[in-house]
Amino acid sequence: MIAIKYVEAMVEEVEELVSKKINHPFFIMHIDDVEINKAELSMLIVLLQEIGLDHKQILHYATTIMLIQIALDTHEKVSDYVDTPRVNKQLTVLAGDYFSGWYYYLLATNRDIHLIGVLAEGIRTINEKKIKLYRKDFHNFDEIMCLVEQIEMGLINSASNYFQKEIDLTIISKMFLLKRLKDESKMIQLTGTSPILEWVKDDNMIQKLTVYLEKLKKQIQAQIFQYEKLAFIYQTYI
């Protein structure tokens, strides 16, 4: 229970730090609210704990990586809606760039120069996978799921490689994937489209996605009891 309380406290602390960076008055007026994904943030904090970082380091790296993720998510919104006025799209791109700027600044001031390159490579990989999805450069449903999982785990894998820790990311990877698929499925129901699952157009694909989600849930539930903190995150945020 103490470990869970620590994760909750860290989530609140990082949220506050990130909010101070992204809540620029100009963007608050002109673009949609920027959401901090608590599921992703809490899993990131658990991972950084497992790597062995101290409290100050976890705050620094969790804040930095979440700013990158928010920048990626913000840029992703530009292609969501065809009818969005051009000026709104331009402001959304500008906001994403602004959030990215904070990530560079925080790492540079902490002299994490090598990590800037590692995470930049992770961002490049994520964008390449997104392009493959948008271009429908896949052959079957399993390839689509693999691409989505690689997109979701891009920054986590980069961070893990940077700290050179042998950590089993299987359960975290499945949780990231499940969270993203559930979020995208909700978006499709509400708006009829989604940046990641744009290919879900026919009943056959929808049925496959439904079956896959249930299978993924069962896989996670079969393993999650071994991890107290991850079990809490799953039940609370996913």
PDB file of C-alpha atoms in Angstrom, residues 14-136:
ATOM      1  CA  VAL A  14       4.692  15.259 -12.084  1.00  0.00           C
ATOM      2  CA  GLU A  15       1.243  16.397 -13.271  1.00  0.00           C
ATOM      3  CA  GLU A  16       1.787  19.728 -11.543  1.00  0.00           C
ATOM      4  CA  LEU A  17       5.250  20.147 -13.103  1.00  0.00           C
ATOM      5  CA  VAL A  18       3.991  19.255 -16.589  1.00  0.00           C
ATOM      6  CA  SER A  19       0.935  21.507 -16.258  1.00  0.00           C
ATOM      7  CA  LYS A  20       3.128  24.491 -15.440  1.00  0.00           C
ATOM      8  CA  LYS A  21       5.029  23.912 -18.688  1.00  0.00           C
ATOM      9  CA  ILE A  22       2.084  23.332 -21.043  1.00  0.00           C
ATOM     10  CA  ASN A  23      -0.536  25.756 -19.724  1.00  0.00           C
ATOM     11  CA  HIS A  24       0.560  28.741 -21.782  1.00  0.00           C
ATOM     12  CA  PRO A  25      -2.204  31.431 -21.772  1.00  0.00           C
ATOM     13  CA  PHE A  26      -2.150  31.762 -25.567  1.00  0.00           C
ATOM     14  CA  PHE A  27      -2.669  28.049 -26.222  1.00  0.00           C
ATOM     15  CA  ILE A  28      -5.320  27.798 -23.510  1.00  0.00           C
ATOM     16  CA  MET A  29      -7.320  30.366 -25.495  1.00  0.00           C
ATOM     17  CA  HIS A  30      -6.871  28.864 -28.952  1.00  0.00           C
ATOM     18  CA  ILE A  31      -6.496  25.065 -28.839  1.00  0.00           C
ATOM     19  CA  ASP A  32      -8.287  22.168 -27.156  1.00  0.00           C
ATOM     20  CA  ASP A  33      -7.362  21.302 -23.596  1.00  0.00           C
ATOM     21  CA  VAL A  34      -4.210  19.212 -23.311  1.00  0.00           C
ATOM     22  CA  GLU A  35      -4.748  16.080 -21.262  1.00  0.00           C
ATOM     23  CA  ILE A  36      -2.084  14.289 -19.238  1.00  0.00           C
ATOM     24  CA  ASN A  37      -2.550  10.534 -19.580  1.00  0.00           C
ATOM     25  CA  LYS A  38      -2.433   9.303 -15.980  1.00  0.00           C
ATOM     26  CA  ALA A  39      -2.203   5.658 -17.009  1.00  0.00           C
ATOM     27  CA  GLU A  40       0.911   6.309 -19.099  1.00  0.00           C
ATOM     28  CA  LEU A  41       2.410   8.603 -16.474  1.00  0.00           C
ATOM     29  CA  SER A  42       1.904   6.136 -13.617  1.00  0.00           C
ATOM     30  CA  MET A  43       3.386   3.249 -15.630  1.00  0.00           C
ATOM     31  CA  LEU A  44       6.340   5.438 -16.544  1.00  0.00           C
ATOM     32  CA  ILE A  45       6.929   6.246 -12.882  1.00  0.00           C
ATOM     33  CA  VAL A  46       6.826   2.545 -11.960  1.00  0.00           C
ATOM     34  CA  LEU A  47       9.328   1.779 -14.714  1.00  0.00           C
ATOM     35  CA  LEU A  48      11.712   4.518 -13.560  1.00  0.00           C
ATOM     36  CA  GLN A  49      11.440   3.139 -10.020  1.00  0.00           C
ATOM     37  CA  GLU A  50      12.327  -0.338 -11.278  1.00  0.00           C
ATOM     38  CA  ILE A  51      15.340   1.120 -13.084  1.00  0.00           C
ATOM     39  CA  GLY A  52      16.517   2.360  -9.691  1.00  0.00           C
ATOM     40  CA  LEU A  53      16.275   6.131 -10.029  1.00  0.00           C
ATOM     41  CA  ASP A  54      15.834   8.333  -6.961  1.00  0.00           C
ATOM     42  CA  HIS A  55      12.925  10.688  -6.321  1.00  0.00           C
ATOM     43  CA  LYS A  56      14.511  13.745  -7.959  1.00  0.00           C
ATOM     44  CA  GLN A  57      15.561  11.767 -11.043  1.00  0.00           C
ATOM     45  CA  ILE A  58      12.104  10.228 -11.444  1.00  0.00           C
ATOM     46  CA  LEU A  59      10.515  13.693 -11.324  1.00  0.00           C
ATOM     47  CA  HIS A  60      12.935  14.994 -13.936  1.00  0.00           C
ATOM     48  CA  TYR A  61      12.712  12.109 -16.411  1.00  0.00           C
ATOM     49  CA  ALA A  62       8.976  11.486 -15.990  1.00  0.00           C
ATOM     50  CA  THR A  63       8.265  15.182 -16.614  1.00  0.00           C
ATOM     51  CA  THR A  64      10.532  15.232 -19.661  1.00  0.00           C
ATOM     52  CA  ILE A  65       9.138  12.080 -21.258  1.00  0.00           C
ATOM     53  CA  MET A  66       5.535  13.123 -20.630  1.00  0.00           C
ATOM     54  CA  LEU A  67       6.218  16.461 -22.346  1.00  0.00           C
ATOM     55  CA  ILE A  68       7.480  14.546 -25.386  1.00  0.00           C
ATOM     56  CA  GLN A  69       4.393  12.328 -25.357  1.00  0.00           C
ATOM     57  CA  ILE A  70       2.089  15.335 -25.104  1.00  0.00           C
ATOM     58  CA  ALA A  71       3.932  16.976 -28.017  1.00  0.00           C
ATOM     59  CA  LEU A  72       3.489  13.814 -30.116  1.00  0.00           C
ATOM     60  CA  ASP A  73      -0.195  13.574 -29.170  1.00  0.00           C
ATOM     61  CA  THR A  74      -0.711  17.251 -30.001  1.00  0.00           C
ATOM     62  CA  HIS A  75       0.852  16.922 -33.445  1.00  0.00           C
ATOM     63  CA  GLU A  76      -1.297  13.834 -34.019  1.00  0.00           C
ATOM     64  CA  LYS A  77      -4.432  15.932 -33.571  1.00  0.00           C
ATOM     65  CA  VAL A  78      -3.585  18.028 -36.635  1.00  0.00           C
ATOM     66  CA  SER A  79      -4.623  15.217 -38.981  1.00  0.00           C
ATOM     67  CA  ASP A  80      -7.705  14.214 -36.988  1.00  0.00           C
ATOM     68  CA  TYR A  81     -10.280  16.554 -38.439  1.00  0.00           C
ATOM     69  CA  VAL A  82     -10.384  17.554 -42.085  1.00  0.00           C
ATOM     70  CA  ASP A  83     -12.816  20.423 -41.480  1.00  0.00           C
ATOM     71  CA  THR A  84     -10.709  22.087 -38.792  1.00  0.00           C
ATOM     72  CA  PRO A  85      -9.816  25.681 -39.826  1.00  0.00           C
ATOM     73  CA  ARG A  86      -6.274  26.082 -41.102  1.00  0.00           C
ATOM     74  CA  VAL A  87      -5.325  28.565 -38.396  1.00  0.00           C
ATOM     75  CA  ASN A  88      -6.355  26.082 -35.691  1.00  0.00           C
ATOM     76  CA  LYS A  89      -4.178  23.402 -37.281  1.00  0.00           C
ATOM     77  CA  GLN A  90      -1.245  25.808 -37.432  1.00  0.00           C
ATOM     78  CA  LEU A  91      -1.693  26.720 -33.767  1.00  0.00           C
ATOM     79  CA  THR A  92      -1.875  23.035 -32.830  1.00  0.00           C
ATOM     80  CA  VAL A  93       1.415  22.382 -34.640  1.00  0.00           C
ATOM     81  CA  LEU A  94       2.921  25.401 -32.880  1.00  0.00           C
ATOM     82  CA  ALA A  95       1.735  24.086 -29.505  1.00  0.00           C
ATOM     83  CA  GLY A  96       3.295  20.691 -30.186  1.00  0.00           C
ATOM     84  CA  ASP A  97       6.577  22.372 -31.086  1.00  0.00           C
ATOM     85  CA  TYR A  98       6.375  24.476 -27.924  1.00  0.00           C
ATOM     86  CA  PHE A  99       5.947  21.365 -25.762  1.00  0.00           C
ATOM     87  CA  SER A 100       8.865  19.694 -27.576  1.00  0.00           C
ATOM     88  CA  GLY A 101      10.973  22.751 -26.826  1.00  0.00           C
ATOM     89  CA  TRP A 102      10.473  22.183 -23.116  1.00  0.00           C
ATOM     90  CA  TYR A 103      11.735  18.623 -23.433  1.00  0.00           C
ATOM     91  CA  TYR A 104      14.937  19.811 -25.108  1.00  0.00           C
ATOM     92  CA  TYR A 105      15.379  22.579 -22.559  1.00  0.00           C
ATOM     93  CA  LEU A 106      14.948  20.333 -19.506  1.00  0.00           C
ATOM     94  CA  LEU A 107      17.373  17.702 -20.773  1.00  0.00           C
ATOM     95  CA  ALA A 108      19.924  20.274 -21.945  1.00  0.00           C
ATOM     96  CA  THR A 109      19.910  22.151 -18.621  1.00  0.00           C
ATOM     97  CA  ASN A 110      20.414  18.823 -16.840  1.00  0.00           C
ATOM     98  CA  ARG A 111      23.223  18.004 -19.304  1.00  0.00           C
ATOM     99  CA  ASP A 112      21.436  14.872 -20.514  1.00  0.00           C
ATOM    100  CA  ILE A 113      22.809  15.453 -24.002  1.00  0.00           C
ATOM    101  CA  HIS A 114      23.086  11.772 -24.898  1.00  0.00           C
ATOM    102  CA  LEU A 115      19.487  11.155 -23.810  1.00  0.00           C
ATOM    103  CA  ILE A 116      18.295  13.887 -26.191  1.00  0.00           C
ATOM    104  CA  GLY A 117      19.701  11.820 -29.058  1.00  0.00           C
ATOM    105  CA  VAL A 118      18.279   8.553 -27.710  1.00  0.00           C
ATOM    106  CA  LEU A 119      14.778   9.980 -27.332  1.00  0.00           C
ATOM    107  CA  ALA A 120      15.009  11.745 -30.696  1.00  0.00           C
ATOM    108  CA  GLU A 121      15.704   8.345 -32.260  1.00  0.00           C
ATOM    109  CA  GLY A 122      12.676   6.971 -30.407  1.00  0.00           C
ATOM    110  CA  ILE A 123      10.529   9.819 -31.775  1.00  0.00           C
ATOM    111  CA  ARG A 124      11.786   9.097 -35.295  1.00  0.00           C
ATOM    112  CA  THR A 125      10.817   5.439 -34.936  1.00  0.00           C
ATOM    113  CA  ILE A 126       7.364   6.355 -33.593  1.00  0.00           C
ATOM    114  CA  ASN A 127       6.722   8.697 -36.516  1.00  0.00           C
ATOM    115  CA  GLU A 128       7.854   6.055 -39.018  1.00  0.00           C
ATOM    116  CA  LYS A 129       5.385   3.559 -37.535  1.00  0.00           C
ATOM    117  CA  LYS A 130       2.607   6.160 -37.638  1.00  0.00           C
ATOM    118  CA  ILE A 131       3.333   6.827 -41.301  1.00  0.00           C
ATOM    119  CA  LYS A 132       3.037   3.105 -42.026  1.00  0.00           C
ATOM    120  CA  LEU A 133      -0.377   3.107 -40.334  1.00  0.00           C
ATOM    121  CA  TYR A 134      -1.597   6.217 -42.155  1.00  0.00           C
ATOM    122  CA  ARG A 135      -0.445   4.810 -45.498  1.00  0.00           C
ATOM    123  CA  LYS A 136      -2.001   1.430 -44.635  1.00  0.00           C
TER     124      LYS A 136
END
